[in-house]
mmCIF file of C-alpha atoms in Angstrom:
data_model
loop_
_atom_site.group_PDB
_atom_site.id
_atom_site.type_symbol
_atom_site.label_atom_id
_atom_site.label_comp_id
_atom_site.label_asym_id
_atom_site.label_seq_id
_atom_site.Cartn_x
_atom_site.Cartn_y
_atom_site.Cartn_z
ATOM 1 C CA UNK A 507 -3.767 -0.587 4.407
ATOM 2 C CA UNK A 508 -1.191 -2.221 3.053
ATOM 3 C CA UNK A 509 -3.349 -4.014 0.045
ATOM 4 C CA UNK A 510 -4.612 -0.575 -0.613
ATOM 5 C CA UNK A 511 -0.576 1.168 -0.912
ATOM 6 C CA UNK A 512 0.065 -2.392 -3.024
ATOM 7 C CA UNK A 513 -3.215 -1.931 -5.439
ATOM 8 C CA UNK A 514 -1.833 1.451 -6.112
ATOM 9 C CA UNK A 515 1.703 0.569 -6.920
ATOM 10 C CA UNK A 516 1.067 -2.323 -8.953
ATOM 11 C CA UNK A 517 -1.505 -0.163 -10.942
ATOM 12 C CA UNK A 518 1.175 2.463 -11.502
ATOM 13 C CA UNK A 519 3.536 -0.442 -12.706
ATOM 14 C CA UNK A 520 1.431 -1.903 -14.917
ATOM 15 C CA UNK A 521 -0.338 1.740 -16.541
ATOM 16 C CA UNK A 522 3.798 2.488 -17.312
ATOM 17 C CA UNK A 523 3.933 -0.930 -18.992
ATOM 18 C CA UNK A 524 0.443 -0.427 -20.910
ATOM 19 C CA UNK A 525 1.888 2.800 -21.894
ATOM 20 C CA UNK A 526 5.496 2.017 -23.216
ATOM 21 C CA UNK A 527 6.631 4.874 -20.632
ATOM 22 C CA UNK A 528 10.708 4.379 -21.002
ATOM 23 C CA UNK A 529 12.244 7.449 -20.045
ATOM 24 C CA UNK A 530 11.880 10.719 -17.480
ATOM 25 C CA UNK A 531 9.826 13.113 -16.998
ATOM 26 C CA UNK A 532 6.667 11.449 -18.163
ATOM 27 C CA UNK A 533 5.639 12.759 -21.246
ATOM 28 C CA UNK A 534 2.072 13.516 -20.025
ATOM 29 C CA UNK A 535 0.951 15.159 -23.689
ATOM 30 C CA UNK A 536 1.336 11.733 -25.257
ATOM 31 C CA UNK A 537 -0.169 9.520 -22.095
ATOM 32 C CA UNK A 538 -3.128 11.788 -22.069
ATOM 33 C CA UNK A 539 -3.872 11.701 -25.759
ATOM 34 C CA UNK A 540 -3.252 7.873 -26.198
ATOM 35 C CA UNK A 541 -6.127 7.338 -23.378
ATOM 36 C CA UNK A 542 -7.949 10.108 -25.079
ATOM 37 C CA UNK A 543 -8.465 12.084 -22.004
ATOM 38 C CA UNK A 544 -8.225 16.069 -22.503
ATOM 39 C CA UNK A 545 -6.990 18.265 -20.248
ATOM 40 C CA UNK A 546 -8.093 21.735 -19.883
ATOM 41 C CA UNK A 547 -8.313 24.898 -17.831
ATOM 42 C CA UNK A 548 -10.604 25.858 -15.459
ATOM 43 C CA UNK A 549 -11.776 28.599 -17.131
ATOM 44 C CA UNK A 550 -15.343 28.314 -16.219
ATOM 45 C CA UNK A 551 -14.604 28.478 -12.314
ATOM 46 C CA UNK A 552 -15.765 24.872 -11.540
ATOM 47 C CA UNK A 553 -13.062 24.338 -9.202
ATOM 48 C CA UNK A 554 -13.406 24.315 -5.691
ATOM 49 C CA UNK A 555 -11.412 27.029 -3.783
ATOM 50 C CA UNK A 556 -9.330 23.635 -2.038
ATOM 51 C CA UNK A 557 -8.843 21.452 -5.524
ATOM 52 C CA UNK A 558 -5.966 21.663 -8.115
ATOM 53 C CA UNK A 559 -7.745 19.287 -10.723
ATOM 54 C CA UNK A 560 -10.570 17.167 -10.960
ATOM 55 C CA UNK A 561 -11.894 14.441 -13.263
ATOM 56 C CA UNK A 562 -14.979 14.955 -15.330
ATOM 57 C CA UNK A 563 -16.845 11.900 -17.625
ATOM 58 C CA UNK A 564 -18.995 13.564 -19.866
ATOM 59 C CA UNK A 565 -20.699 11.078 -21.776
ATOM 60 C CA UNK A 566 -17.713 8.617 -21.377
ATOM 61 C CA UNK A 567 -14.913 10.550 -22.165
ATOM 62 C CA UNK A 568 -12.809 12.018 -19.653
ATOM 63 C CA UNK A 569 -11.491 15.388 -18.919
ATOM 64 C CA UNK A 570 -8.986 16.653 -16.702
ATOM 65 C CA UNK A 571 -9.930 20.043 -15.283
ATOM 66 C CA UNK A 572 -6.922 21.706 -13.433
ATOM 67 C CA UNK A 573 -6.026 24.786 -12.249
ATOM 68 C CA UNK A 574 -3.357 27.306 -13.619
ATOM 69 C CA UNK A 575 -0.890 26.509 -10.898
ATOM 70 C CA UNK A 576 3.314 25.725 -11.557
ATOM 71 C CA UNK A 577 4.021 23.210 -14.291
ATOM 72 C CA UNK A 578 5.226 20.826 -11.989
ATOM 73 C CA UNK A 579 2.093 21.306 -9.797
ATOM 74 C CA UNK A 580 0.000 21.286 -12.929
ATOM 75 C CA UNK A 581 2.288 17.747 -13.634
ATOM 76 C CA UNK A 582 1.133 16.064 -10.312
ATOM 77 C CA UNK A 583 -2.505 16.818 -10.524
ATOM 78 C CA UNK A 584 -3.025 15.149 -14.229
ATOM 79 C CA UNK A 585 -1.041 12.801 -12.813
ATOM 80 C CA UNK A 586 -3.548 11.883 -9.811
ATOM 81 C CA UNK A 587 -6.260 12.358 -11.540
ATOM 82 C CA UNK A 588 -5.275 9.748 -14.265
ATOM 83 C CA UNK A 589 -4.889 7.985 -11.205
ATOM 84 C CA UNK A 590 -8.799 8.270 -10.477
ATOM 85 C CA UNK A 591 -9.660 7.291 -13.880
ATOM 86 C CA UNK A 592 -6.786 4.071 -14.192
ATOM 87 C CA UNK A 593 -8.362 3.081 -10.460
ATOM 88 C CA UNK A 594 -12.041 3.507 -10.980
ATOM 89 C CA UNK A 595 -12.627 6.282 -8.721
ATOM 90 C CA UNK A 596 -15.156 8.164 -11.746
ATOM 91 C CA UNK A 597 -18.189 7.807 -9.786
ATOM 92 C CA UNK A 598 -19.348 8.332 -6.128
ATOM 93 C CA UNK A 599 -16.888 7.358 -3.949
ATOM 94 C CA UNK A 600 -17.762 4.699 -0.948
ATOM 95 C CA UNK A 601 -14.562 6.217 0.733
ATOM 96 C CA UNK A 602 -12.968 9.250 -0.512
ATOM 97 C CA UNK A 603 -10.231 9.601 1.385
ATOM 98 C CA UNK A 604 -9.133 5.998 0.399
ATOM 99 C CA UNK A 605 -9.497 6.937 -3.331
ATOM 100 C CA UNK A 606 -7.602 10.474 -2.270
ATOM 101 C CA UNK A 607 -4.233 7.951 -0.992
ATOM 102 C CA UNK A 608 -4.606 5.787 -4.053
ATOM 103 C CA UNK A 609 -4.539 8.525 -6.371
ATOM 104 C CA UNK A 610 -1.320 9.707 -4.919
ATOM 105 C CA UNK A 611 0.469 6.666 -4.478
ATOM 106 C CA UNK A 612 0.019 6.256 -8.295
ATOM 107 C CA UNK A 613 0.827 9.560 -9.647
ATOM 108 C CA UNK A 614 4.190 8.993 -7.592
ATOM 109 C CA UNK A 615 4.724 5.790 -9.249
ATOM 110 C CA UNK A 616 3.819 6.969 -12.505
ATOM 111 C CA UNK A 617 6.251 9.996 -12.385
ATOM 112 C CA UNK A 618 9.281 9.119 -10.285
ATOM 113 C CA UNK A 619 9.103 5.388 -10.284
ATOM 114 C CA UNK A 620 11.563 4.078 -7.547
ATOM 115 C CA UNK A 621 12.815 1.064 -9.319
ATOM 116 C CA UNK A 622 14.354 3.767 -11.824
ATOM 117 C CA UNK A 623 15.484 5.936 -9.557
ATOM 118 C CA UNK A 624 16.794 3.630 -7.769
ATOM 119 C CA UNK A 625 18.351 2.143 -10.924
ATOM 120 C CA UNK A 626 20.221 5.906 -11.389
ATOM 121 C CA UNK A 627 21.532 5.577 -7.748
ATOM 122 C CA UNK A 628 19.351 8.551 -7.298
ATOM 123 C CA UNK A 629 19.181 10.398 -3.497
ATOM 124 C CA UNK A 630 18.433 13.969 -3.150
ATOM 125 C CA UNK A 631 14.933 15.527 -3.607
ATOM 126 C CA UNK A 632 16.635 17.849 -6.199
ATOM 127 C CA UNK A 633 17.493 15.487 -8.191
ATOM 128 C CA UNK A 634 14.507 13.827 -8.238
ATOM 129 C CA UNK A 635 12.886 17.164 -8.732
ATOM 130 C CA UNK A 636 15.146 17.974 -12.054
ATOM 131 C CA UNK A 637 14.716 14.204 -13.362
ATOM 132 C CA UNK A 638 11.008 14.247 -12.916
ATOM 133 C CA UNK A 639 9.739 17.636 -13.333
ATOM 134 C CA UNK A 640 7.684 17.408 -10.439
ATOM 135 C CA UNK A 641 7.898 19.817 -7.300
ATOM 136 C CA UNK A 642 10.044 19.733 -4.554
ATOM 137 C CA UNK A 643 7.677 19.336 -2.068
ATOM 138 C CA UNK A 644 6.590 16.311 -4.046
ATOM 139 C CA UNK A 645 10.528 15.242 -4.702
ATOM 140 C CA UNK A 646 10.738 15.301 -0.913
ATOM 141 C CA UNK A 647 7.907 13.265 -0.269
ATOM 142 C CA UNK A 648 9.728 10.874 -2.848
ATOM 143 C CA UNK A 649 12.949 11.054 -0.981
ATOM 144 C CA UNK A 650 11.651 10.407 2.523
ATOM 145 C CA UNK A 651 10.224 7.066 0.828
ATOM 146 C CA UNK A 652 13.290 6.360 -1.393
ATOM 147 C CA UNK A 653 15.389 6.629 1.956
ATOM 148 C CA UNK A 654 12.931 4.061 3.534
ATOM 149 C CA UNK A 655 13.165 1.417 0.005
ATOM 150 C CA UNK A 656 16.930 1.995 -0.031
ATOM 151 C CA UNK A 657 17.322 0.981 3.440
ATOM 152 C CA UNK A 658 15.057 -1.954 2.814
ATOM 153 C CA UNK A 659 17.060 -3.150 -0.312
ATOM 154 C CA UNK A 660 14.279 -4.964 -1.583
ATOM 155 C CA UNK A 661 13.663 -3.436 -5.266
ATOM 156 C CA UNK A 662 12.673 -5.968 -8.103
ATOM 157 C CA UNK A 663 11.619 -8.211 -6.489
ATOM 158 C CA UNK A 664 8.124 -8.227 -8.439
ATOM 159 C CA UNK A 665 7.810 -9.167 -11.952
ATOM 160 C CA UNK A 666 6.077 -6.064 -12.755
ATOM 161 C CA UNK A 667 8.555 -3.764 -11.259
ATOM 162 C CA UNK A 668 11.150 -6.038 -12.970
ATOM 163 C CA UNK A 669 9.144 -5.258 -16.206
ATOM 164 C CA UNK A 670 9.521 -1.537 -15.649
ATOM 165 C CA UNK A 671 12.676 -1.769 -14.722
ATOM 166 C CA UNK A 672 13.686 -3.162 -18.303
ATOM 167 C CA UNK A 673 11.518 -0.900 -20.184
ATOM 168 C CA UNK A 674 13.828 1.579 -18.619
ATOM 169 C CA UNK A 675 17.150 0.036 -18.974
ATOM 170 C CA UNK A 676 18.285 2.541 -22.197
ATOM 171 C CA UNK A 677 17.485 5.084 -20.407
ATOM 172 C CA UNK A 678 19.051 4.276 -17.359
ATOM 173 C CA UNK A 679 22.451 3.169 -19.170
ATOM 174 C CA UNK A 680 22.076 6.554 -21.169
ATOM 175 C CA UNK A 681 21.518 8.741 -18.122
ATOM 176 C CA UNK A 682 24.193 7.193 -16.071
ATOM 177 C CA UNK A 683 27.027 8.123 -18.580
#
């Protein structure tokens, strides 16, 4: 399991590196437009009564479908589902629930990457809530695992994450003021 949480970290790393992501929240306009992905409403009802977003390919373009939920909500689920797409999960999937983890583990690395929080000495799921407009049950999710990392004291020690970490550095000095 452990390859599988890695996979999904280092593919959040390196999508924020692709991207030029440098500073929080995650401007998900300008992510989803340089992939040329479009997100839209479920209008049409295609949603299931259980799902929040899913990813269509129609013809080889993708297109986030999501429902009209919270912003932050709304936040998370383009944020998993570019997690789908980034990880290959667009067709049939040999193991859903696999794909399900994967897609989570990089939409919380993609919006409240730990390196930078840990970078702004950052604790408490409100803060992480405020910094990364995502939920609070999501920040607390964060926080649990933040509290784990902290204790662990073992951040940068990829090059990837060290890579993200400098992409961030502005930001981080800025913020910290």
């Amino acid at each position: 399991m452990y390859n599988i949480y890695r996979n999904s970290r280092d593919a959040s790393w390196k999508f924020l590196i692709e991207y030029g992501v440098s500073e929080l929240p995650l401007d998900l306009k300008r992510i989803t437009a340089q992939m040329g992905v479009k997100v839209c409403r479920d209008n049409a009802g295609i949603l299931m009564p259980n799902e929040l977003g899913i990813t269509v390919n129609a013809h080889g373009n993708f297109h986030i479908i999501v429902r009209d939920s919270p912003i932050q909500q709304k936040r998370y689920t383009i944020a998993h589902e570019i997690g789908h797409i980034v990880l290959g999960h667009t067709e049939i999937s040999v193991n859903p629930y696999i794909d399900e983890y994967q897609a989570e583990r990089f939409a919380t690395g993609i919006l409240s990457p730990a390196c930078v929080l840990w970078g702004l000495d950052i604790h408490s799921a409100e803060d992480i809530a405020r910094l990364c407009d995502i939920s609070i049950t999501s920040a607390r999710i964060r926080a649990r695992r933040m509290a784990v990392l902290y204790k662990r004291d073992k951040f940068l020690t990829s090059p990837l994450e060290r890579q993200v970490y400098e992409q961030f550095s502005d930001f981080i000095k800025h913020y910290r003021k």
